[in-house]
Coordinates of C-alpha atoms (C1' of nucleotides) in Angstrom, one line a residue:
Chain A
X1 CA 110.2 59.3 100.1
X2 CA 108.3 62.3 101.1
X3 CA 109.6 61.8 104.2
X4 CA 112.9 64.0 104.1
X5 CA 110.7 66.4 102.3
X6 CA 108.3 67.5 105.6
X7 CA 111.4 67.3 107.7
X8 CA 113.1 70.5 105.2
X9 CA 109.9 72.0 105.7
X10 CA 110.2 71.9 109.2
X11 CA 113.8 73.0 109.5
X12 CA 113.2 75.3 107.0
X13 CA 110.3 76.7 109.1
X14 CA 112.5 77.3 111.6
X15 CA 115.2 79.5 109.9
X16 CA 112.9 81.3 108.6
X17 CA 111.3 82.0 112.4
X18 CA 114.5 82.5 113.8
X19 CA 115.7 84.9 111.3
X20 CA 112.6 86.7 111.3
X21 CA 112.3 87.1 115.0
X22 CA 115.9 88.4 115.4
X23 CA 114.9 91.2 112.7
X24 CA 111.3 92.2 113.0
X25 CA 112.4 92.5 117.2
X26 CA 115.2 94.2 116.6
X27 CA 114.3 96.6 113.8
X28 CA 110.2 96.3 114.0
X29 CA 108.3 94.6 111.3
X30 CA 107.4 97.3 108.8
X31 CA 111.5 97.9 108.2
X32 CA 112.3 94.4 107.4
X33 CA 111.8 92.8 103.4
X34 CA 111.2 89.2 103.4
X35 CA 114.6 89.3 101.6
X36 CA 116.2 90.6 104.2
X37 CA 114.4 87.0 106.1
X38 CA 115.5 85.5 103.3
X39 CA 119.4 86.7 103.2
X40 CA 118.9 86.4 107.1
X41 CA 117.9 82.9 107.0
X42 CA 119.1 80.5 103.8
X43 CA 115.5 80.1 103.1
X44 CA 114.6 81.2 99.3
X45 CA 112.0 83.4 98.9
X46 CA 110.3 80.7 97.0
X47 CA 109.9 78.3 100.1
X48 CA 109.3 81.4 102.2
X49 CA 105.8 82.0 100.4
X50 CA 105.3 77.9 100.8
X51 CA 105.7 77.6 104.6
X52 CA 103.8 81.5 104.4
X53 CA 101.2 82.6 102.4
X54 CA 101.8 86.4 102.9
X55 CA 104.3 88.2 105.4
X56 CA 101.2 88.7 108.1
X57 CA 101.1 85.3 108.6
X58 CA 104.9 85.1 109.2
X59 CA 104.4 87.9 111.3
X60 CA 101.8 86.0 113.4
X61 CA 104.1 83.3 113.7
X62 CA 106.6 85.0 115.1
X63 CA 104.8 86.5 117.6
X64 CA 103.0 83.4 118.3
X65 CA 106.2 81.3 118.7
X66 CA 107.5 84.1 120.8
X67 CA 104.8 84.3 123.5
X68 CA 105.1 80.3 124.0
X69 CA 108.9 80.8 124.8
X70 CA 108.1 84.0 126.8
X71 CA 105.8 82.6 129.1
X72 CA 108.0 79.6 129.3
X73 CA 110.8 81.1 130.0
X74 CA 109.4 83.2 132.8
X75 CA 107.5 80.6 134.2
X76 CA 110.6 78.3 134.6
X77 CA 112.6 80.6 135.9
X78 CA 109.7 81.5 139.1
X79 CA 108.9 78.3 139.6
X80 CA 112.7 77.6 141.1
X81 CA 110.8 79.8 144.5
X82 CA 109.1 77.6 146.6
X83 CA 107.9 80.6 148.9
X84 CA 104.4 82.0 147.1
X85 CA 105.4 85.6 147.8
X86 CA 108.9 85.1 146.3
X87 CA 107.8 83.7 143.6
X88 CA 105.4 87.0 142.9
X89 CA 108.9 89.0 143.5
X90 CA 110.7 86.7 140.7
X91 CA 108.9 88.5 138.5
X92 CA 110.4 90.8 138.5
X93 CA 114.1 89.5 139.4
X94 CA 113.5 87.5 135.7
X95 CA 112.6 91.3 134.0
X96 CA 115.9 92.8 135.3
X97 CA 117.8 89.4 133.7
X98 CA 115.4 90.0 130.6
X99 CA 116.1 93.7 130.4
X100 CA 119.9 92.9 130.9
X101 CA 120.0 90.9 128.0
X102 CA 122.2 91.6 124.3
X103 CA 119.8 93.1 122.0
X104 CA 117.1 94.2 124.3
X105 CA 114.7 96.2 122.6
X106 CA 111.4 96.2 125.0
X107 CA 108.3 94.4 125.0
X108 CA 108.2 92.7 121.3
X109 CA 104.0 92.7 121.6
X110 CA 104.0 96.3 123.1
X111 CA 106.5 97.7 120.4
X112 CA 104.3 95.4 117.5
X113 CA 101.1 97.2 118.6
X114 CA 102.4 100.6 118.6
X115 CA 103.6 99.8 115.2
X116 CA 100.6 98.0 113.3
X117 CA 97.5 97.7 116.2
X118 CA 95.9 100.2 113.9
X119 CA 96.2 98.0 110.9
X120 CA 96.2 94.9 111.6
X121 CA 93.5 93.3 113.8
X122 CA 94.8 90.0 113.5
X123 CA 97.9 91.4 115.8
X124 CA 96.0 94.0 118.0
X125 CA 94.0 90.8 118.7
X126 CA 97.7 88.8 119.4
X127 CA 99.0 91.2 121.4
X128 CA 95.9 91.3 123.6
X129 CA 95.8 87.8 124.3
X130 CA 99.5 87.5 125.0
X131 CA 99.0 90.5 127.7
X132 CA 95.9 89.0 128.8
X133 CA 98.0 85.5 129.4
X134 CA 100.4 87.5 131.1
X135 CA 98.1 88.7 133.5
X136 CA 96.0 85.7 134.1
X137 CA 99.9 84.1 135.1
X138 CA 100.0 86.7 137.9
X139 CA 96.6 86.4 139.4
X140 CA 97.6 82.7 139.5
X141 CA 100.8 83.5 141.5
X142 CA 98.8 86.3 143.6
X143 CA 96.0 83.6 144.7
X144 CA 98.4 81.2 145.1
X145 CA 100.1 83.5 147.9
X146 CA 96.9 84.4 149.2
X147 CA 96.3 87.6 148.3
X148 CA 93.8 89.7 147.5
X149 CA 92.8 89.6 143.6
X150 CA 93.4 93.4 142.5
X151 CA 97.0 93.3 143.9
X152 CA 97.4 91.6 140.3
X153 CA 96.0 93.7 138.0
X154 CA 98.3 96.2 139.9
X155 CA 101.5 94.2 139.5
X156 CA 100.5 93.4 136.3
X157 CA 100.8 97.5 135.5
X158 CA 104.5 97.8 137.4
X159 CA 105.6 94.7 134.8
X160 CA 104.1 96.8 131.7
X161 CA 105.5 100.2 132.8
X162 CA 108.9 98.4 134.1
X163 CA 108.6 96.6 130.4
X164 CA 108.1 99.7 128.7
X165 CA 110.6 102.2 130.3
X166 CA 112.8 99.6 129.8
X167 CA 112.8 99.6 126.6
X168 CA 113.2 102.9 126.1
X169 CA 115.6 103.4 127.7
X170 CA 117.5 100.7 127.7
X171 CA 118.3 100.0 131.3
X172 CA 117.6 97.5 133.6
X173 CA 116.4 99.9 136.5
X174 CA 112.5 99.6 135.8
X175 CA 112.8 96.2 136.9
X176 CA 114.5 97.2 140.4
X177 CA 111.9 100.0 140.7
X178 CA 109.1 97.9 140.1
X179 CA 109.9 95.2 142.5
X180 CA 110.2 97.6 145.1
X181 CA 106.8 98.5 144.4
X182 CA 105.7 95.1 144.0
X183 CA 107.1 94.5 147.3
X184 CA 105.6 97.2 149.5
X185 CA 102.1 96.2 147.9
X186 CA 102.5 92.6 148.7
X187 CA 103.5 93.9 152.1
X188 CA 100.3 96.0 152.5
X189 CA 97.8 93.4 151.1
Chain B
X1 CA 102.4 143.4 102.3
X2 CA 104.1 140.3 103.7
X3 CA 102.4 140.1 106.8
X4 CA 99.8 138.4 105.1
X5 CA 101.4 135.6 103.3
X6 CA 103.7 135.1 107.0
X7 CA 99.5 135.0 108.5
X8 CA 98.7 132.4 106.3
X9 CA 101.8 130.0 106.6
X10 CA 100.9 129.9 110.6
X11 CA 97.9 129.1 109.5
X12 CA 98.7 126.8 107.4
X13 CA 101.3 125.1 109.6
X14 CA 98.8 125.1 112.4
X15 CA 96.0 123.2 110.1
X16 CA 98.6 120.9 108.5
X17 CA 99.7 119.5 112.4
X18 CA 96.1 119.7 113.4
X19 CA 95.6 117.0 110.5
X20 CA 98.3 115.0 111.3
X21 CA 98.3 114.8 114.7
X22 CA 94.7 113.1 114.0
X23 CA 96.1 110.9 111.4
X24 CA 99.3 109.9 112.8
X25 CA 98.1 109.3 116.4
X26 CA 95.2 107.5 115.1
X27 CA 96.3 105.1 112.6
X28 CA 100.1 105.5 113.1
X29 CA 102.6 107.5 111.2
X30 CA 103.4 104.9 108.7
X31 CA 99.6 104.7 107.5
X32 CA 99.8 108.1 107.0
X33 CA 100.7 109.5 103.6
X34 CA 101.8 112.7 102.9
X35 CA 98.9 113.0 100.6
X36 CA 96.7 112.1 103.1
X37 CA 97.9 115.1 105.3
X38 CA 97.2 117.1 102.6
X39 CA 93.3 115.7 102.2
X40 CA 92.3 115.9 105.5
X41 CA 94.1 119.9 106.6
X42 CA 93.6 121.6 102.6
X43 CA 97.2 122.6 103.1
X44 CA 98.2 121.7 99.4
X45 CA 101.5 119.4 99.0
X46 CA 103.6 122.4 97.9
X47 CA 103.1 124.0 101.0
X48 CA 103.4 121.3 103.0
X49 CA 107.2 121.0 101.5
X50 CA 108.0 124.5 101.9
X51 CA 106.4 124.0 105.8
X52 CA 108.1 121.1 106.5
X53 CA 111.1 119.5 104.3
X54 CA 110.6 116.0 104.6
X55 CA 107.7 114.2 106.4
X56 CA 110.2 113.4 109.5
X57 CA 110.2 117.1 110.5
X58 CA 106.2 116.8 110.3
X59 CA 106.6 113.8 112.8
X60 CA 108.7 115.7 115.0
X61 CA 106.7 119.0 115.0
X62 CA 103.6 116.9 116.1
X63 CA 105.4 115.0 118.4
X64 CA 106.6 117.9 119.8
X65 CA 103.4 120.0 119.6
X66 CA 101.5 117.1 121.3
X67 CA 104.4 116.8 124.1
X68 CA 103.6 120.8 125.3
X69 CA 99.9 120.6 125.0
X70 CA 99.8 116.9 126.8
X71 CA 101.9 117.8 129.7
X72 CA 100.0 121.8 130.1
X73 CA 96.8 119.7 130.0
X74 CA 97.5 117.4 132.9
X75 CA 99.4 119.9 135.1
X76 CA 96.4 122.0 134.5
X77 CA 94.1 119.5 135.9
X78 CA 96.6 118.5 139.0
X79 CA 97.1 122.0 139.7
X80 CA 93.3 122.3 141.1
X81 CA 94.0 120.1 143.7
X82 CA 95.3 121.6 147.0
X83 CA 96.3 118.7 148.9
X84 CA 100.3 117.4 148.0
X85 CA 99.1 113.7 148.5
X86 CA 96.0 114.6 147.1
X87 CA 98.1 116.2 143.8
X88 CA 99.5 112.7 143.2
X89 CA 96.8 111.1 143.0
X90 CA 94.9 113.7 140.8
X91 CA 97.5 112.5 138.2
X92 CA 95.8 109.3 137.3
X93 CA 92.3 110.8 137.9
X94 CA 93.7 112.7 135.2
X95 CA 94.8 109.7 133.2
X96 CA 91.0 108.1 133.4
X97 CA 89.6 111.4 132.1
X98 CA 92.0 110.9 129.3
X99 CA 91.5 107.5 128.6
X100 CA 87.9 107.5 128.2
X101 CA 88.3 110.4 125.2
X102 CA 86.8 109.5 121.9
X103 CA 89.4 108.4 119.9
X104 CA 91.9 107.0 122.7
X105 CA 94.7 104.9 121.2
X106 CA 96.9 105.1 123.9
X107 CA 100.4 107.0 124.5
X108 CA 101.3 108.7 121.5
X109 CA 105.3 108.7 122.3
X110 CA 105.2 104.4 123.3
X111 CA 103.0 103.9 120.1
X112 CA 105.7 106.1 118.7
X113 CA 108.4 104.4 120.0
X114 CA 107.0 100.9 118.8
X115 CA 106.7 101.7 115.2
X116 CA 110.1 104.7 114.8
X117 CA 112.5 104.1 117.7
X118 CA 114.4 101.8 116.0
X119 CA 114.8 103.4 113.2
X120 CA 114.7 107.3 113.2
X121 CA 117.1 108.4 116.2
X122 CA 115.3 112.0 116.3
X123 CA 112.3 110.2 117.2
X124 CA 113.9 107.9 119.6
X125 CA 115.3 110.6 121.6
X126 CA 112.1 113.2 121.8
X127 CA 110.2 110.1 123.2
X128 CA 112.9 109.7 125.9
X129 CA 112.6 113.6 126.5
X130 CA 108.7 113.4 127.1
X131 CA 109.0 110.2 129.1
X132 CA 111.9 111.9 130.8
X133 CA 110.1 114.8 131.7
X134 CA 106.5 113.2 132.5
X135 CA 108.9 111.5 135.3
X136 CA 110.6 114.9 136.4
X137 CA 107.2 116.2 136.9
X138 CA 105.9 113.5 139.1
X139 CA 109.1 113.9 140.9
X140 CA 108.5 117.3 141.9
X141 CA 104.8 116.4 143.4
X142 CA 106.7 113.8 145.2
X143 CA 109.0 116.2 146.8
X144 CA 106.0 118.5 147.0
X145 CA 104.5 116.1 149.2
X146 CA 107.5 115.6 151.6
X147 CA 107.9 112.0 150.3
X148 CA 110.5 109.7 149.2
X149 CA 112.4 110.4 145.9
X150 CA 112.4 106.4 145.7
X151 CA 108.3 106.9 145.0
X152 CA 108.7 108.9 142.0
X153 CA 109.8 106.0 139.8
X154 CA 107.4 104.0 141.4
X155 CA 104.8 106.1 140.1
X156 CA 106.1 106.6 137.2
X157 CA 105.7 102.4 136.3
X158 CA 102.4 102.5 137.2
X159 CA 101.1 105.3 135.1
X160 CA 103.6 104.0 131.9
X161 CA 101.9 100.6 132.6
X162 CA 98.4 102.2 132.8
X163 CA 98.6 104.0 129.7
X164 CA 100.0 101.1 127.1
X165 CA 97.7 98.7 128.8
X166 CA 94.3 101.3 128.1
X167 CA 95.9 101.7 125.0
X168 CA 95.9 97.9 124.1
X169 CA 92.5 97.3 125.9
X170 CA 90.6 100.2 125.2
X171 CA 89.6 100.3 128.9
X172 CA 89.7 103.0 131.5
X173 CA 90.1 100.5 134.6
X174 CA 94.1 100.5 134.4
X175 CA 93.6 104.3 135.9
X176 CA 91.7 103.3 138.5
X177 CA 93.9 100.1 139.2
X178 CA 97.1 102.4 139.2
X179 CA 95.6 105.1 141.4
X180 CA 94.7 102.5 143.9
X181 CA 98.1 101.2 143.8
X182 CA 99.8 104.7 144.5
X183 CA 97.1 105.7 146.9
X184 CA 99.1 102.6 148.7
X185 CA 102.4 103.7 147.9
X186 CA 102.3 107.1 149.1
X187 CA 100.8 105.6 152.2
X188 CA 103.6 103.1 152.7
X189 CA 106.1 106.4 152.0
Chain C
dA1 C1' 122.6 58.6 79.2
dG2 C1' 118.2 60.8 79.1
dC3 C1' 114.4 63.0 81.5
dG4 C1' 111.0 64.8 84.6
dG5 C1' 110.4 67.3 88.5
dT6 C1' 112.0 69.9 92.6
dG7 C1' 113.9 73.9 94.4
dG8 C1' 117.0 78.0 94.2
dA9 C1' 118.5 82.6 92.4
dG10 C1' 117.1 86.5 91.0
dA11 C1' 114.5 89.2 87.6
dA12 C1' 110.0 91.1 87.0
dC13 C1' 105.7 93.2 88.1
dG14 C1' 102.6 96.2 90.4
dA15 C1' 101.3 99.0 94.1
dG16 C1' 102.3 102.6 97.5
dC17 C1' 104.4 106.6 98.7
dG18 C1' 107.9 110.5 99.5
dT19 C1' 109.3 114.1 96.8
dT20 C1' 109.5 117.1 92.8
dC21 C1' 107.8 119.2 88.6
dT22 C1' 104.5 121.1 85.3
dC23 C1' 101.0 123.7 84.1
dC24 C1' 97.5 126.9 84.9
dG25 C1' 94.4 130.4 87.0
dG26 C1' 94.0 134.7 89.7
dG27 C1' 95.3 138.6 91.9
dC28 C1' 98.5 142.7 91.9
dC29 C1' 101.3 146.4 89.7
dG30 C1' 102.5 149.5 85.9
Chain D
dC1 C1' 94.7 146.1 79.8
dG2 C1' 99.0 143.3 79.9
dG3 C1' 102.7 141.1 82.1
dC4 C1' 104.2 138.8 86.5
dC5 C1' 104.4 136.2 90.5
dC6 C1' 102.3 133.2 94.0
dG7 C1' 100.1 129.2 94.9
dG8 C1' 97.2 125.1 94.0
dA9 C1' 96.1 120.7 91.6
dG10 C1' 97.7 116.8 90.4
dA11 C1' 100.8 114.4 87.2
dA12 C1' 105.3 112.4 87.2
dC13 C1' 109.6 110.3 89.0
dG14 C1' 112.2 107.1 91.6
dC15 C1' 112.5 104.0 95.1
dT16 C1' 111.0 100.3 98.2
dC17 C1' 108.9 96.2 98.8
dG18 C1' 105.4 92.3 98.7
dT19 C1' 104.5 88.9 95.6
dT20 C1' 105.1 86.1 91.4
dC21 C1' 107.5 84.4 87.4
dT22 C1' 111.3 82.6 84.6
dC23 C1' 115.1 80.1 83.9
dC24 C1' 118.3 76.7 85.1
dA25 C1' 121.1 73.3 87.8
dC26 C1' 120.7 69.2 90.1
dC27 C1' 119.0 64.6 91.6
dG28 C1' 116.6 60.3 91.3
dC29 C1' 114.7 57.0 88.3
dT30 C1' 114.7 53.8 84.1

DNA sequence: AGCGGTGGAGAACGAGCGTTCTCCGGGCCG
DNA sequence: CGGCCCGGAGAACGCTCGTTCTCCACCGCT
């Protein structure tokens, strides 16, 4: 019965994803051993190498399974505004509850390029689609209101500076900062 | 004579951080082996260890060394500029200049940050320093200007955002994008 | 009960690299 | 000219870590 075999692999998948995630984000990638995603997750180093050829492609994972959550979550979360302009303003309320949050260590594709965008062209090219989804998200919200298309390549920069400063600092002002930006510029446009 | 041999370890310090600056900033520290240091500045590994004791302190001097000559370099280029308002703006004219440079990878201290910050504390802290002052310094031209200290910040998000997201891209646009934002902010102010 | 195969624990291997050591040549002093 | 010290080249050492291998316990089947 192969059966309960794939649905291991798939649970096993996921402890190993969850496990990773928690320690490449919160210590970057090149600091964590795949035994430390192994002692992290339950899943032997044997199965590890199974479910992922090479720690790259776990890596890629990660930050694949990541951005689909990301952009979930932040999309759910603006969606509860019905106004268009609030909803371009929730933004940035949903930074300041992101920055907020227990183990907050910045932007996990901005802190992943710093660390191997040089190396590793399969994650420069990751973290340039996640940032280019990111934007593309706001120009939706920004024609959707109305407005003028380079108000959200300019938003889009408040979010990445707010992201950044946030992360290296660890506070949850950037976010208040930005949509105070954000809001005078939707004003003027 | 010891003046000589003290001549030659400036020397010798100044070549060694000339190569490593290139090599760290451009393929990030951890890609960078000692031994490479020694390839590409002639300084030979001995030296290099009686220079520096450990290759953190050659991360910090660079970091530091880069920090002076970044921050001379664009108060240099705002400093032309009579107008206040005019000053502001000059910053991210500034930033375009920079981001078009051969060999542009983006912001030293957030690349940095990315790859050390959760690991080496020293390096954590001199990136808050440079970020920290980078922001004092737009400050000032804001008060320069008679404007709102609430701007400063402001400004500050939109040039962090315009530096990590030339950095990822490889474009200069962000600059422009990010002056026209402030152009609008300082209006608003 | 015997047995084949699956999967886990952890040793082993090999490469990379930070750091130190060894050896040697070349200039300076008596 | 002979001994001495400074510094360079690069081998060596030890550790980390990605990846693979070995061995063994367990489980289902006949």
């Amino acid at each position: 019965m192969p059966r309960m075999a794939v649905m291991d692999s798939a649970v096993a998948r996921e402890q190993a994803l969850d496990a990773a995630e928690e320690l490449f984000y919160g210590r970057g990638v090149q600091a964590v051993g795949m035994d430390d995603v192994r002692g992290a997750s339950g899943v032997s180093l044997k199965r590890l190498y199974q479910l992922f050829p090479a720690k790259e492609q776990l890596v890629e994972a990660y930050l694949e399974r990541r951005d689909v959550r990301w952009r979930d979550r932040l999309a759910g979360f603006v969606a509860r505004r019905e106004d268009p302009r609030e909803r371009i303003l929730a933004v940035f309320d949903w930074l300041e509850e992101w920055f907020g949050e227990d183990g907050f260590r910045g932007c996990a594709w901005i802190n992943s390029y710093g660390e191997l965008g040089a190396t590793s062209s399969r994650v420069a090219a990751q973290v340039r689609a996640h940032k280019q989804a990111f934007r593309g998200y706001l120009a939706g919200l920004v024609a959707d209101a109305g407005l003028p298309g380079t108000l959200a390549g300019q938003l889009f920069l408040l979010a990445e500076g707010a992201m950044v400063t946030a992360g290296i600092t660890g506070q949850t002002e950037p976010a208040r900062e930005a949509r105070e930006a954000a809001r005078l510029l939707v004003r003027a446009g």
